[in-house]
Each structure stands twice: as C-alpha cells, then as structure tokens.
C-alpha cells in the first residue's frame, strides 16, 4: 500500500488502520518500545535525588535539552508507534531508515518545544522569581496551571489536535512527502500536532515536578490513555478530571497528594538553576 494509491479516498476514522499497521510492522514497533524503555531507564537514573517538587529547575539549557529529548522519547514513543508503523507501511521506500527519520523529525519538534519551555521559564523567573517560589506564589501558580490544563482538555483546539493523533491515516495522506526529507518533515508535523495536543499536560508536569519519575509516568499514562482508548470523549473528560483534582488539591491540601515532593526546606532552588549554565 502507498499514499498515492489512496489519493482521493476518504480515510477511515479511528485507530483501525494504525492498529493493522502495528501487526504488519511489529518489529519496528518493538524497536520503538525498546528505545522508550531505554529512555525511561536513563531518565530515572538522571533524576535520582533531583526532585525538589513543583517548579524544580533544570541545571542549564544543554543539560535540560538532553534530558528533555530522552524524556520525550520515553514518554511519546509508545503512543506514536502506531503512526510510525502506519507511515512505514504506506511508504514506497522500504529502507528501514525512513520510519526512523520520521521518528527523529517528531523528536525535533518536541526538542524545539523544550527550548520554548526553557525560554519561558527563564523569562518569567527574570521578571518575578516569586512566581515559582513555593512559599510565595509558586504553589498558586502550580495549582493554577493544573486547572488551566484541565480546562484545555475540553476545548475545540484540544479536540482537533487529539483527532489527528488518534486517527493518523488522514494526517499522513494530507501531509505526504516522499524521500528522506519528506520523512523528517512529516515526522516534525506529526510532532507539532502532538505538541498541540499535549502541551498542557507537559505544563502540568513542570507544575508537579519535572524531575519526578512518578509524575512523568502519570503524564505519559494520561497521554497514552487519551490516544488509545476507544472512547474519545471519555478519555478527554477523564484526563480533565484527573488534572482538576490534582490542581484543587495542590491549591488546598498539597500534602494529600501521594508522591508530591513539597519544597519546604530549600524553596529558592525552585527554577533558579535555569539561569545558570
């Protein structure tokens, strides 16, 4: 099967074509899952004793970007694997490099999103450091971010982006480009839809503690839940409910949240390392 052969045909809705591609490209999917597993292992090793709770700051841009890209591979490869498998099945070029280039383009977009998040953190910290300090405005900022993330789950923009992630065949047909550069560009565009779908969940991860493997796992689970369960509306409302409960607890009773590190002893460590190199 190839993309030109399906031109002009209305693509079926839902994950069916992607699930079929998983069976046809099981080895590729297994490779992506292995890479994700390695990413989880490496990230957990790097995060040891670094979780200082909400708004934990990375050391510097270079270190942060390296950890961020590995984190994105660990968190996103399981949920994007069906799209990569479907792309591999559709392309006329049978080189094993093509789907890997697609996945690389996907990570490039998330790397750019990470640079943007770092820049926002540095800028906000320069304007007002109190925004991230737990015993000042930091707690309220974190809780507010989680409530905003919950609201975003129910917006039309989220629905459109999630639709592209859940039904990748239409996206692939509408964005098809041949060759290695085409694979990179399509992967980058797929990543852009994913950023649109998941940016609020990533903001929630910063608010809960980006150096926590527990919250990283929770956010990754919510992403996979949204993209794979058959009941799309249930997925959106369920994710929104989880974020809303966490946000309200963070605002009213943070000690009631299991696994949350409350930064009481060294509040000035929150986000301040971002300005160092």
Tab-separated table of C-alpha atoms in Angstrom, residues 53-148:
chain	number	residue	atom	x	y	z
A	53	UNK	CA	8.811	19.283	43.846
A	54	UNK	CA	6.824	21.792	41.763
A	55	UNK	CA	8.939	24.068	39.571
A	56	UNK	CA	12.167	22.135	40.070
A	57	UNK	CA	14.620	23.894	37.781
A	58	UNK	CA	16.976	22.220	35.294
A	59	UNK	CA	20.680	22.989	35.572
A	60	UNK	CA	21.159	24.677	32.208
A	61	UNK	CA	19.912	24.630	28.630
A	62	UNK	CA	22.332	21.977	27.330
A	63	UNK	CA	21.675	19.543	30.171
A	64	UNK	CA	17.947	20.228	30.161
A	65	UNK	CA	17.607	19.736	26.407
A	66	UNK	CA	19.443	16.417	26.504
A	67	UNK	CA	17.249	15.092	29.314
A	68	UNK	CA	14.122	16.560	27.708
A	69	UNK	CA	14.662	14.794	24.369
A	70	UNK	CA	15.248	11.447	26.082
A	71	UNK	CA	12.167	12.061	28.232
A	72	UNK	CA	10.070	12.735	25.137
A	73	UNK	CA	11.299	9.532	23.502
A	74	UNK	CA	10.443	7.599	26.657
A	75	UNK	CA	7.012	9.183	27.087
A	76	UNK	CA	5.888	9.561	23.475
A	77	UNK	CA	7.314	6.642	21.500
A	78	UNK	CA	4.754	4.139	22.842
A	79	UNK	CA	1.815	6.334	21.778
A	80	UNK	CA	3.316	7.497	18.456
A	81	UNK	CA	4.485	3.995	17.468
A	82	UNK	CA	1.199	3.216	15.615
A	83	UNK	CA	1.631	6.341	13.469
A	84	UNK	CA	5.241	5.450	12.648
A	85	UNK	CA	4.182	1.891	11.787
A	86	UNK	CA	1.420	3.184	9.517
A	87	UNK	CA	3.857	5.538	7.792
A	88	UNK	CA	6.293	2.656	7.287
A	89	UNK	CA	3.555	0.519	5.774
A	90	UNK	CA	2.425	3.279	3.395
A	91	UNK	CA	5.795	4.444	2.094
A	92	UNK	CA	7.127	3.089	-1.171
A	93	UNK	CA	10.682	3.317	0.125
A	94	UNK	CA	11.350	0.153	2.076
A	95	UNK	CA	14.514	1.459	3.731
A	96	UNK	CA	14.404	0.936	7.497
A	97	UNK	CA	15.781	4.468	7.817
A	98	UNK	CA	12.556	6.121	6.622
A	99	UNK	CA	10.447	5.396	9.740
A	100	UNK	CA	13.416	6.240	11.965
A	101	UNK	CA	13.752	9.589	10.173
A	102	UNK	CA	10.025	10.124	10.757
A	103	UNK	CA	10.522	9.455	14.480
A	104	UNK	CA	13.551	11.768	14.512
A	105	UNK	CA	11.533	14.598	12.965
A	106	UNK	CA	8.911	14.026	15.644
A	107	UNK	CA	11.565	14.422	18.364
A	108	UNK	CA	12.970	17.562	16.704
A	109	UNK	CA	9.610	19.277	17.159
A	110	UNK	CA	9.480	18.250	20.807
A	111	UNK	CA	13.065	19.496	21.248
A	112	UNK	CA	12.001	22.908	19.937
A	113	UNK	CA	9.049	22.827	22.335
A	114	UNK	CA	11.510	22.112	25.162
A	115	UNK	CA	13.645	25.122	24.170
A	116	UNK	CA	10.476	27.224	24.218
A	117	UNK	CA	9.545	25.951	27.683
A	118	UNK	CA	13.064	26.704	28.941
A	119	UNK	CA	12.932	30.235	27.495
A	120	UNK	CA	9.539	30.891	29.092
A	121	UNK	CA	10.845	29.699	32.461
A	122	UNK	CA	13.943	31.918	32.274
A	123	UNK	CA	11.889	34.944	31.178
A	124	UNK	CA	9.237	34.577	33.869
A	125	UNK	CA	11.906	33.997	36.513
A	126	UNK	CA	13.742	37.166	35.398
A	127	UNK	CA	10.529	39.203	35.653
A	128	UNK	CA	9.421	37.808	39.007
A	129	UNK	CA	11.210	34.974	40.799
A	130	UNK	CA	8.379	34.768	43.330
A	131	UNK	CA	6.134	33.173	40.699
A	132	UNK	CA	7.995	29.889	41.156
A	133	UNK	CA	8.889	30.028	44.864
A	134	UNK	CA	6.716	27.519	46.702
A	135	UNK	CA	6.046	29.504	49.895
A	136	UNK	CA	5.201	32.635	47.911
A	137	UNK	CA	3.315	32.404	44.606
A	138	UNK	CA	4.725	29.057	43.452
A	139	UNK	CA	2.024	26.884	44.971
A	140	UNK	CA	-0.752	29.009	43.476
A	141	UNK	CA	0.984	29.145	40.103
A	142	UNK	CA	1.319	25.361	40.023
A	143	UNK	CA	-2.285	24.776	41.045
A	144	UNK	CA	-3.494	27.323	38.505
A	145	UNK	CA	-1.503	25.660	35.719
A	146	UNK	CA	-3.128	22.321	36.517
A	147	UNK	CA	-6.620	23.850	36.447
A	148	UNK	CA	-5.848	25.548	33.107
